[in-house]
mmCIF file of C-alpha atoms in Angstrom:
data_model
loop_
_atom_site.group_PDB
_atom_site.id
_atom_site.type_symbol
_atom_site.label_atom_id
_atom_site.label_comp_id
_atom_site.label_asym_id
_atom_site.label_seq_id
_atom_site.Cartn_x
_atom_site.Cartn_y
_atom_site.Cartn_z
ATOM 1 C CA MET A 1 -4.490 14.851 8.775
ATOM 2 C CA ILE A 2 -2.471 16.711 6.212
ATOM 3 C CA LEU A 3 -2.115 19.719 8.483
ATOM 4 C CA PHE A 4 -1.131 17.363 11.443
ATOM 5 C CA GLN A 5 1.534 15.637 9.389
ATOM 6 C CA SER A 6 2.782 18.975 7.902
ATOM 7 C CA ILE A 7 3.325 20.341 11.477
ATOM 8 C CA LEU A 8 5.177 17.201 12.444
ATOM 9 C CA VAL A 9 7.387 17.434 9.267
ATOM 10 C CA ILE A 10 8.166 21.012 9.831
ATOM 11 C CA LYS A 11 9.164 20.407 13.447
ATOM 12 C CA LEU A 12 11.326 17.464 12.398
ATOM 13 C CA VAL A 13 13.035 19.568 9.628
ATOM 14 C CA LYS A 14 13.832 22.255 12.142
ATOM 15 C CA VAL A 15 15.519 19.581 14.341
ATOM 16 C CA MET A 16 17.526 18.380 11.399
ATOM 17 C CA VAL A 17 18.709 21.890 10.565
ATOM 18 C CA LYS A 18 19.697 22.577 14.100
ATOM 19 C CA PHE A 19 21.248 19.205 14.663
ATOM 20 C CA PRO A 20 22.334 17.817 11.265
ATOM 21 C CA LYS A 21 24.171 14.850 12.680
ATOM 22 C CA ILE A 22 20.883 13.327 13.998
ATOM 23 C CA ILE A 23 19.886 12.207 10.529
ATOM 24 C CA ARG A 24 22.972 9.857 10.574
ATOM 25 C CA LEU A 25 21.936 8.162 13.742
ATOM 26 C CA GLY A 26 20.776 4.880 12.400
ATOM 27 C CA TRP A 27 20.027 3.683 15.960
ATOM 28 C CA LEU A 28 16.812 5.864 15.771
ATOM 29 C CA TYR A 29 15.202 3.401 13.390
ATOM 30 C CA ASN A 30 17.491 0.331 13.652
ATOM 31 C CA GLY A 31 17.608 0.165 17.491
ATOM 32 C CA ILE A 32 15.189 1.769 19.826
ATOM 33 C CA PHE A 33 12.536 2.182 17.214
ATOM 34 C CA LYS A 34 13.232 -0.914 15.110
ATOM 35 C CA ASN A 35 9.733 -2.288 15.344
ATOM 36 C CA TRP A 36 8.021 1.118 15.131
ATOM 37 C CA LYS A 37 5.190 1.601 12.752
ATOM 38 C CA SER A 38 4.639 5.073 11.200
ATOM 39 C CA ILE A 39 1.796 7.098 12.624
ATOM 40 C CA THR A 40 -0.509 6.276 9.629
ATOM 41 C CA TYR A 41 0.001 2.504 10.354
ATOM 42 C CA LYS A 42 -0.582 2.947 14.087
ATOM 43 C CA PHE A 43 -3.873 4.798 13.816
ATOM 44 C CA PRO A 44 -6.265 3.315 11.174
ATOM 45 C CA GLN A 45 -8.525 6.282 11.340
ATOM 46 C CA LEU A 46 -5.708 8.456 10.065
ATOM 47 C CA TYR A 47 -4.737 6.058 7.355
ATOM 48 C CA ASP A 48 -8.372 5.899 6.229
ATOM 49 C CA TYR A 49 -8.661 9.710 6.147
ATOM 50 C CA PHE A 50 -5.252 10.120 4.531
ATOM 51 C CA LEU A 51 -5.759 7.656 1.608
ATOM 52 C CA GLY A 52 -9.554 7.156 1.418
ATOM 53 C CA ASP A 53 -10.254 10.249 -0.740
ATOM 54 C CA SER A 54 -6.977 10.057 -2.614
ATOM 55 C CA TYR A 55 -7.700 7.003 -4.642
ATOM 56 C CA LYS A 56 -11.418 7.201 -5.484
ATOM 57 C CA GLU A 57 -10.805 6.693 -9.208
ATOM 58 C CA ARG A 58 -8.790 3.522 -8.580
ATOM 59 C CA PHE A 59 -11.134 2.052 -6.242
ATOM 60 C CA ASN A 60 -14.214 2.760 -8.328
ATOM 61 C CA TYR A 61 -12.499 1.158 -11.302
ATOM 62 C CA ILE A 62 -11.563 -1.967 -9.321
ATOM 63 C CA ALA A 63 -15.111 -2.192 -7.942
ATOM 64 C CA GLU A 64 -16.497 -1.835 -11.478
ATOM 65 C CA ARG A 65 -14.347 -4.664 -12.805
ATOM 66 C CA ILE A 66 -15.313 -6.951 -9.936
ATOM 67 C CA GLY A 67 -18.972 -6.333 -10.551
ATOM 68 C CA LYS A 68 -21.812 -7.976 -8.557
ATOM 69 C CA ASN A 69 -22.348 -11.165 -6.574
ATOM 70 C CA LYS A 70 -18.605 -11.956 -6.158
ATOM 71 C CA THR A 71 -16.540 -13.090 -3.212
ATOM 72 C CA VAL A 72 -13.337 -10.843 -2.929
ATOM 73 C CA LEU A 73 -10.284 -11.558 -0.825
ATOM 74 C CA GLU A 74 -8.021 -8.485 -0.376
ATOM 75 C CA LEU A 75 -4.478 -9.397 0.696
ATOM 76 C CA GLY A 76 -2.817 -6.609 2.755
ATOM 77 C CA CYS A 77 -6.188 -5.024 3.025
ATOM 78 C CA GLY A 78 -5.127 -2.107 5.280
ATOM 79 C CA THR A 79 -8.239 -0.368 6.580
ATOM 80 C CA GLY A 80 -10.415 -2.071 3.974
ATOM 81 C CA ILE A 81 -11.089 1.135 1.904
ATOM 82 C CA LEU A 82 -12.030 -0.943 -1.088
ATOM 83 C CA SER A 83 -14.925 -2.465 0.794
ATOM 84 C CA LYS A 84 -17.070 0.618 0.725
ATOM 85 C CA PHE A 85 -16.680 0.931 -3.071
ATOM 86 C CA LEU A 86 -17.845 -2.677 -3.818
ATOM 87 C CA ASP A 87 -21.435 -3.453 -4.703
ATOM 88 C CA GLU A 88 -23.490 -4.592 -1.714
ATOM 89 C CA SER A 89 -24.030 -7.902 -3.355
ATOM 90 C CA ASN A 90 -20.417 -8.821 -3.021
ATOM 91 C CA THR A 91 -18.816 -10.621 -0.063
ATOM 92 C CA TYR A 92 -15.585 -8.947 1.143
ATOM 93 C CA ILE A 93 -12.741 -10.646 3.216
ATOM 94 C CA GLY A 94 -9.596 -8.709 4.206
ATOM 95 C CA TRP A 95 -6.317 -10.201 5.378
ATOM 96 C CA ASP A 96 -3.629 -8.012 7.096
ATOM 97 C CA LEU A 97 -0.907 -8.430 9.603
ATOM 98 C CA ASN A 98 -1.634 -5.074 11.279
ATOM 99 C CA GLN A 99 -3.853 -5.939 14.255
ATOM 100 C CA ASP A 100 -5.268 -2.390 14.562
ATOM 101 C CA PHE A 101 -6.223 -2.430 10.909
ATOM 102 C CA VAL A 102 -7.922 -5.745 11.260
ATOM 103 C CA LYS A 103 -9.976 -4.675 14.250
ATOM 104 C CA TYR A 104 -10.877 -1.419 12.407
ATOM 105 C CA VAL A 105 -12.143 -3.221 9.287
ATOM 106 C CA LYS A 106 -14.316 -5.583 11.524
ATOM 107 C CA LYS A 107 -15.805 -2.409 13.172
ATOM 108 C CA LYS A 108 -16.907 -1.339 9.742
ATOM 109 C CA GLY A 109 -18.944 -4.554 9.507
ATOM 110 C CA TYR A 110 -16.698 -6.502 7.157
ATOM 111 C CA LYS A 111 -14.801 -9.838 7.582
ATOM 112 C CA ALA A 112 -11.131 -9.423 8.320
ATOM 113 C CA GLU A 113 -8.591 -11.786 9.538
ATOM 114 C CA LEU A 114 -5.077 -11.364 11.136
ATOM 115 C CA ARG A 115 -3.084 -13.404 8.526
ATOM 116 C CA ASN A 116 0.076 -13.481 6.540
ATOM 117 C CA VAL A 117 -0.519 -13.065 2.749
ATOM 118 C CA PHE A 118 1.826 -16.083 2.220
ATOM 119 C CA ASP A 119 -0.449 -18.410 4.298
ATOM 120 C CA TYR A 120 -1.492 -20.077 1.058
ATOM 121 C CA LYS A 121 -3.103 -23.164 2.621
ATOM 122 C CA ASN A 122 -5.753 -21.041 4.281
ATOM 123 C CA TYR A 123 -6.734 -19.108 1.095
ATOM 124 C CA PRO A 124 -10.484 -19.288 0.723
ATOM 125 C CA ASN A 125 -12.281 -20.035 -2.563
ATOM 126 C CA VAL A 126 -13.061 -16.591 -4.026
ATOM 127 C CA ASP A 127 -13.838 -15.057 -7.286
ATOM 128 C CA PHE A 128 -11.127 -12.342 -7.033
ATOM 129 C CA ILE A 129 -7.940 -11.744 -5.054
ATOM 130 C CA VAL A 130 -7.074 -8.000 -4.931
ATOM 131 C CA LEU A 131 -3.490 -6.890 -4.327
ATOM 132 C CA CYS A 132 -3.654 -3.275 -3.787
ATOM 133 C CA ASP A 133 -0.347 -1.479 -2.828
ATOM 134 C CA ILE A 134 0.845 -4.761 -1.262
ATOM 135 C CA LEU A 135 3.488 -5.963 -3.648
ATOM 136 C CA HIS A 136 5.962 -3.142 -2.902
ATOM 137 C CA HIS A 137 5.489 -3.854 0.743
ATOM 138 C CA ILE A 138 6.712 -7.416 0.356
ATOM 139 C CA CYS A 139 9.454 -6.793 -2.056
ATOM 140 C CA PRO A 140 11.627 -8.780 -2.926
ATOM 141 C CA ASP A 141 9.095 -11.612 -2.437
ATOM 142 C CA HIS A 142 6.408 -10.108 -4.585
ATOM 143 C CA GLU A 143 6.834 -12.494 -7.469
ATOM 144 C CA LYS A 144 6.145 -15.474 -5.178
ATOM 145 C CA LEU A 145 2.744 -13.968 -4.271
ATOM 146 C CA LEU A 146 1.981 -13.161 -7.922
ATOM 147 C CA ASP A 147 2.787 -16.640 -8.994
ATOM 148 C CA TYR A 148 0.523 -18.315 -6.469
ATOM 149 C CA THR A 149 -2.437 -16.003 -6.458
ATOM 150 C CA THR A 150 -2.785 -15.959 -10.282
ATOM 151 C CA LYS A 151 -2.927 -19.803 -10.213
ATOM 152 C CA HIS A 152 -5.492 -19.722 -7.382
ATOM 153 C CA THR A 153 -8.175 -17.381 -8.887
ATOM 154 C CA ASN A 154 -8.644 -14.138 -10.791
ATOM 155 C CA VAL A 155 -6.414 -11.367 -9.662
ATOM 156 C CA ILE A 156 -6.611 -7.630 -9.669
ATOM 157 C CA VAL A 157 -3.332 -5.822 -8.847
ATOM 158 C CA ALA A 158 -2.652 -2.165 -8.441
ATOM 159 C CA GLU A 159 0.916 -0.890 -7.782
ATOM 160 C CA PRO A 160 2.828 2.399 -8.251
ATOM 161 C CA ILE A 161 5.205 2.652 -11.155
ATOM 162 C CA ALA A 162 7.763 3.783 -8.599
ATOM 163 C CA THR A 163 7.988 4.584 -4.869
ATOM 164 C CA ASP A 164 10.020 7.749 -5.647
ATOM 165 C CA ALA A 165 7.857 10.717 -4.700
ATOM 166 C CA SER A 166 9.155 12.787 -7.637
ATOM 167 C CA GLN A 167 7.389 10.350 -10.048
ATOM 168 C CA MET A 168 3.991 10.300 -8.256
ATOM 169 C CA THR A 169 0.801 12.287 -8.621
ATOM 170 C CA MET A 170 -2.326 12.186 -6.504
ATOM 171 C CA GLU A 171 -5.951 13.374 -6.978
ATOM 172 C CA ASN A 172 -5.582 15.463 -3.890
ATOM 173 C CA ALA A 173 -3.842 18.758 -4.516
ATOM 174 C CA ALA A 174 -2.570 19.172 -0.978
ATOM 175 C CA MET A 175 -1.005 15.731 -1.186
ATOM 176 C CA ASN A 176 0.708 16.650 -4.471
ATOM 177 C CA ILE A 177 2.370 19.554 -2.704
ATOM 178 C CA GLY A 178 3.572 17.125 -0.019
ATOM 179 C CA LEU A 179 4.942 14.874 -2.709
ATOM 180 C CA LYS A 180 6.900 17.800 -4.210
ATOM 181 C CA PHE A 181 8.503 18.459 -0.835
ATOM 182 C CA LEU A 182 9.412 14.739 -0.359
ATOM 183 C CA SER A 183 11.033 14.616 -3.776
ATOM 184 C CA ILE A 184 13.671 17.173 -2.878
ATOM 185 C CA ILE A 185 14.698 16.257 0.714
ATOM 186 C CA PRO A 186 17.960 14.418 1.516
ATOM 187 C CA GLU A 187 17.783 10.558 1.522
ATOM 188 C CA GLU A 188 18.561 10.222 5.229
ATOM 189 C CA LEU A 189 15.785 12.646 6.174
ATOM 190 C CA MET A 190 13.458 10.745 3.778
ATOM 191 C CA ARG A 191 14.257 7.504 5.514
ATOM 192 C CA LEU A 192 13.489 9.136 8.985
ATOM 193 C CA LEU A 193 10.231 10.651 7.742
ATOM 194 C CA ASP A 194 9.232 7.226 6.285
ATOM 195 C CA HIS A 195 9.945 5.469 9.550
ATOM 196 C CA PHE A 196 7.829 7.800 11.722
ATOM 197 C CA LEU A 197 5.343 9.414 9.515
ATOM 198 C CA LEU A 198 4.904 7.814 6.123
ATOM 199 C CA ASP A 199 4.871 4.254 4.528
ATOM 200 C CA ASN A 200 6.658 2.204 7.317
ATOM 201 C CA ASP A 201 4.342 -0.682 8.008
ATOM 202 C CA GLY A 202 6.489 -2.115 10.839
ATOM 203 C CA PHE A 203 7.287 -5.371 8.927
ATOM 204 C CA ASN A 204 9.268 -4.780 5.747
ATOM 205 C CA PRO A 205 12.180 -2.499 6.193
ATOM 206 C CA TYR A 206 12.832 0.697 4.135
ATOM 207 C CA ASP A 207 15.610 -0.687 2.169
ATOM 208 C CA ASN A 208 13.568 -3.667 0.962
ATOM 209 C CA ARG A 209 10.604 -1.393 -0.049
ATOM 210 C CA MET A 210 12.908 0.952 -2.015
ATOM 211 C CA LYS A 211 13.944 -2.010 -4.156
ATOM 212 C CA TRP A 212 10.598 -1.476 -5.839
ATOM 213 C CA LYS A 213 12.196 0.327 -8.900
ATOM 214 C CA TYR A 214 9.755 -0.555 -11.716
ATOM 215 C CA ASN A 215 9.046 1.894 -14.565
ATOM 216 C CA ASP A 216 6.039 1.681 -16.851
ATOM 217 C CA LYS A 217 7.714 -0.900 -19.173
ATOM 218 C CA THR A 218 9.132 -3.146 -16.485
ATOM 219 C CA LEU A 219 6.024 -3.120 -14.418
ATOM 220 C CA LYS A 220 3.943 -4.104 -17.415
ATOM 221 C CA ASN A 221 6.347 -6.927 -18.121
ATOM 222 C CA LEU A 222 6.040 -8.011 -14.517
ATOM 223 C CA TYR A 223 2.222 -8.241 -14.763
ATOM 224 C CA ASN A 224 2.359 -9.978 -18.161
ATOM 225 C CA LYS A 225 4.735 -12.623 -16.718
ATOM 226 C CA PHE A 226 1.839 -13.844 -14.569
ATOM 227 C CA GLY A 227 -0.853 -13.527 -17.169
ATOM 228 C CA ILE A 228 -1.982 -10.067 -16.085
ATOM 229 C CA ASP A 229 -2.485 -8.375 -19.427
ATOM 230 C CA ASP A 230 -5.609 -6.141 -19.003
ATOM 231 C CA ILE A 231 -3.877 -3.011 -17.753
ATOM 232 C CA LYS A 232 -5.147 0.540 -17.081
ATOM 233 C CA ILE A 233 -3.136 3.469 -15.815
ATOM 234 C CA ILE A 234 -4.738 5.718 -13.195
ATOM 235 C CA GLY A 235 -2.494 8.467 -11.782
ATOM 236 C CA HIS A 236 0.890 6.773 -10.865
ATOM 237 C CA ASP A 237 -0.747 3.387 -10.542
ATOM 238 C CA TYR A 238 -0.826 0.373 -12.984
ATOM 239 C CA ILE A 239 -4.060 -1.542 -12.426
ATOM 240 C CA GLY A 240 -3.888 -4.973 -13.960
ATOM 241 C CA ILE A 241 -6.486 -7.769 -14.241
ATOM 242 C CA GLY A 242 -5.525 -11.373 -14.843
ATOM 243 C CA ARG A 243 -7.748 -14.486 -15.193
ATOM 244 C CA LYS A 244 -6.821 -17.576 -13.280
ATOM 245 C CA ARG A 245 -3.919 -19.356 -14.832
ATOM 246 C CA GLU A 246 -3.746 -23.129 -15.366
#
């Protein structure tokens, strides 16, 4: 996957060098490809391969804190990577708006539903709601979700301190090299790469996602605002655990 993406990035960079004006053609991602999802969101197997081995420490920690014999609802579940880290005694339910992801999770043998995370009235009774890399995808409405979920049940949330590649580190060395590259390229090229290759989920536009500008202090304050005060830092992620609020 990394080699494949690297080849695509190199080819795209060559095009940018040869035709520099192309990076200013907003119609590429605001017109013809407005509803386009990046390649990692089109093919769940690629997403799984790309991220599955990069966050083992994070998922192991979340699974450890959930424990055994619990029912878990993961909102914005993606390919359901968390499910394979949970103890077999647990019941896992995943919600996502990506139809390909939902089908993929079902093929793994887990329950998954094509639902909007704001569909509050259909929330099942569960022991934990997990919000893993979902809040920055629904920015600027992330506080609404935190407010409701923390009143509904116990919540585990994991979010990056920032979406800026220069501030991120990964367990995978090759991915760290990729992050170094992404941290030095021009903004318009980054926008184009995001749209076709990186974190474009097809629902929340780039400009909204880039409003996620939390640092270690402000992200901690955000968590604390909703009663999430048991916090552990793993890599560039803040993982917070909050008990149900009254």
